XYZ file of C-alpha atoms in Angstrom:
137
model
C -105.293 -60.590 -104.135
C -102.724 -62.912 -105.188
C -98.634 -62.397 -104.254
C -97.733 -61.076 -107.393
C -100.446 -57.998 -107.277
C -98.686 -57.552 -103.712
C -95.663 -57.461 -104.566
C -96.327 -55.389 -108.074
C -97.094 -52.237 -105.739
C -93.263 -51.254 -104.566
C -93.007 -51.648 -108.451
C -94.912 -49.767 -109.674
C -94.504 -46.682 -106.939
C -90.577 -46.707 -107.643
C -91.642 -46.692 -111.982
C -93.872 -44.030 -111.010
C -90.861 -41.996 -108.878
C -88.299 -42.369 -112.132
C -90.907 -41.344 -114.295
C -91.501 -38.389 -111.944
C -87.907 -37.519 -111.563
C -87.174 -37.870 -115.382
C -90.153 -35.507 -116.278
C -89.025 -33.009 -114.104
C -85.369 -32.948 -115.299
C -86.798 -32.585 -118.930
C -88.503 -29.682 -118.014
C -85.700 -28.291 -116.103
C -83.275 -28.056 -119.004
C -86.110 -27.351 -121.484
C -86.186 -24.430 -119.648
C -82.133 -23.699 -119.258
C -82.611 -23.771 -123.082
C -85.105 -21.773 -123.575
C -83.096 -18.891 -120.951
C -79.533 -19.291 -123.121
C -81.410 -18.355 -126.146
C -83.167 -15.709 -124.516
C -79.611 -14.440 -123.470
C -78.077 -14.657 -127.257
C -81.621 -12.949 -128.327
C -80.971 -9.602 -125.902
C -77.049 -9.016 -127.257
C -76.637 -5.917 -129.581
C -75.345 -6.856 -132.850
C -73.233 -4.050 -134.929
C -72.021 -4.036 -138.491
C -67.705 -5.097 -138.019
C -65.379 -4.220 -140.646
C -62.198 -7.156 -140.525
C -59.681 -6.629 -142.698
C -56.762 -9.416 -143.462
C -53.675 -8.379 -145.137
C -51.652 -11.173 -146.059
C -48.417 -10.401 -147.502
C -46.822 -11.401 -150.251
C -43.663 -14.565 -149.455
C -42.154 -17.129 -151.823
C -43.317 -20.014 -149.113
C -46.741 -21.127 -149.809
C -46.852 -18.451 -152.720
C -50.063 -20.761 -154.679
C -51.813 -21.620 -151.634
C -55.170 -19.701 -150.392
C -55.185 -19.583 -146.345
C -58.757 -20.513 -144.894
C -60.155 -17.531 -142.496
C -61.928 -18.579 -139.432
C -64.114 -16.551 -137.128
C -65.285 -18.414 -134.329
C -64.125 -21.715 -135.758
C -66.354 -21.220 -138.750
C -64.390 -20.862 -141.768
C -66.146 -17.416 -143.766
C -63.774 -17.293 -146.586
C -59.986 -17.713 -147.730
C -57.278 -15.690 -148.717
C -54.900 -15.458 -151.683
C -50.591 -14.810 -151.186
C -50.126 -11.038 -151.431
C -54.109 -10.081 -150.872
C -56.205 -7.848 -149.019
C -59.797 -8.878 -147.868
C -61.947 -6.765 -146.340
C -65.492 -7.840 -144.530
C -68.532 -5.954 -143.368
C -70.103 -8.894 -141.073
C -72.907 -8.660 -138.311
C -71.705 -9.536 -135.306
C -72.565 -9.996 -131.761
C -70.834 -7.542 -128.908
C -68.702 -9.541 -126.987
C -65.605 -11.653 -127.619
C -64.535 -13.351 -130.819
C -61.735 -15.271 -132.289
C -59.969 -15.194 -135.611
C -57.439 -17.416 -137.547
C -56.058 -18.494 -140.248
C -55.633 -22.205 -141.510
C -54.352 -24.248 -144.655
C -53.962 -28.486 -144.115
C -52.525 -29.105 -140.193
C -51.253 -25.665 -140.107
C -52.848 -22.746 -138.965
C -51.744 -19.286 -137.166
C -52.407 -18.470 -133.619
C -55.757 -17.328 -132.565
C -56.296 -13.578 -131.754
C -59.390 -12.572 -129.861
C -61.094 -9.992 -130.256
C -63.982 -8.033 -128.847
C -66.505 -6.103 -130.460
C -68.630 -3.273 -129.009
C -70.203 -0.312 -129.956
C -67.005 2.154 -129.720
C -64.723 -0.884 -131.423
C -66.073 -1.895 -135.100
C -62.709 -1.963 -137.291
C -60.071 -4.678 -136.800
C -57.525 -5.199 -138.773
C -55.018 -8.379 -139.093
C -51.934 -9.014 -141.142
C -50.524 -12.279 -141.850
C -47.511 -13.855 -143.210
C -46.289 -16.927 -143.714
C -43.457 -17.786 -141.329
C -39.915 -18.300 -142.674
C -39.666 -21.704 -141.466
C -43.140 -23.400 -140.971
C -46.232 -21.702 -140.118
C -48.301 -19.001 -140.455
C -47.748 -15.554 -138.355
C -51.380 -13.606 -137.902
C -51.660 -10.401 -135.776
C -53.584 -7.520 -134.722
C -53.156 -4.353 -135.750
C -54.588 -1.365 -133.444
């Protein structure tokens, strides 16, 4: 046995340990993956009804306001319009908002269960600079 075989053997044991220790971390988040979808999979999902009332101003009069749920824009919204939406979502919380360019309203949350299915939301566009969005209960 020459001195490289020798020395090849601390080598190839630590390769071996990585290779070990990488494996085993794979599997360990394939498996945190696997239990988060599980998770989403076992929440109740109900039919909400959001409605967003945006009333009629002179400031920003010809410009549609973007409407986001969960940071995911779903639609937009004309000056002086009412939109209504039957969407399926998930019990739990939820954000909404309302955006046009750099300027958007504050974000209202939100939380959907089975005895709380209607929410309702006027908006406005501030006086100034901005865009006011509520909740209505």
């Amino acid at each position: 046995m020459n001195s490289i075989q020798r020395n090849a053997g601390p080598y190839l044991r630590s390769a071996t340990f990585l290779f070990l220790c990488m494996l085993l971390l794979f599997l360990i988040l394939l498996t945190s993956c696997s239990k988060e979808e599980k998770h989403e999979e076992d929440k109740a999902y109900y039919d909400v009804t959001l409605i967003i009332n945006r009333e009629g101003a002179w400031g920003g009069a010809f410009l549609d306001y973007s409407i986001y749920l969960d940071d995911e824009e779903i639609s937009s919204v004309s000056n002086g319009s009412t939109k209504q939406y039957v969407l399926s979502l998930a019990e739990g919380k939820h954000t909404i908002y309302l955006k046009w360019g750099i300027v958007s309203s504050d974000k209202i949350d939100f939380s959907v269960s089975k005895e709380s299915l209607r929410f309702s939301f006027p908006a406005k566009t501030k006086s100034t600079w901005g865009i006011d969005l509520w909740r209505n209960d």
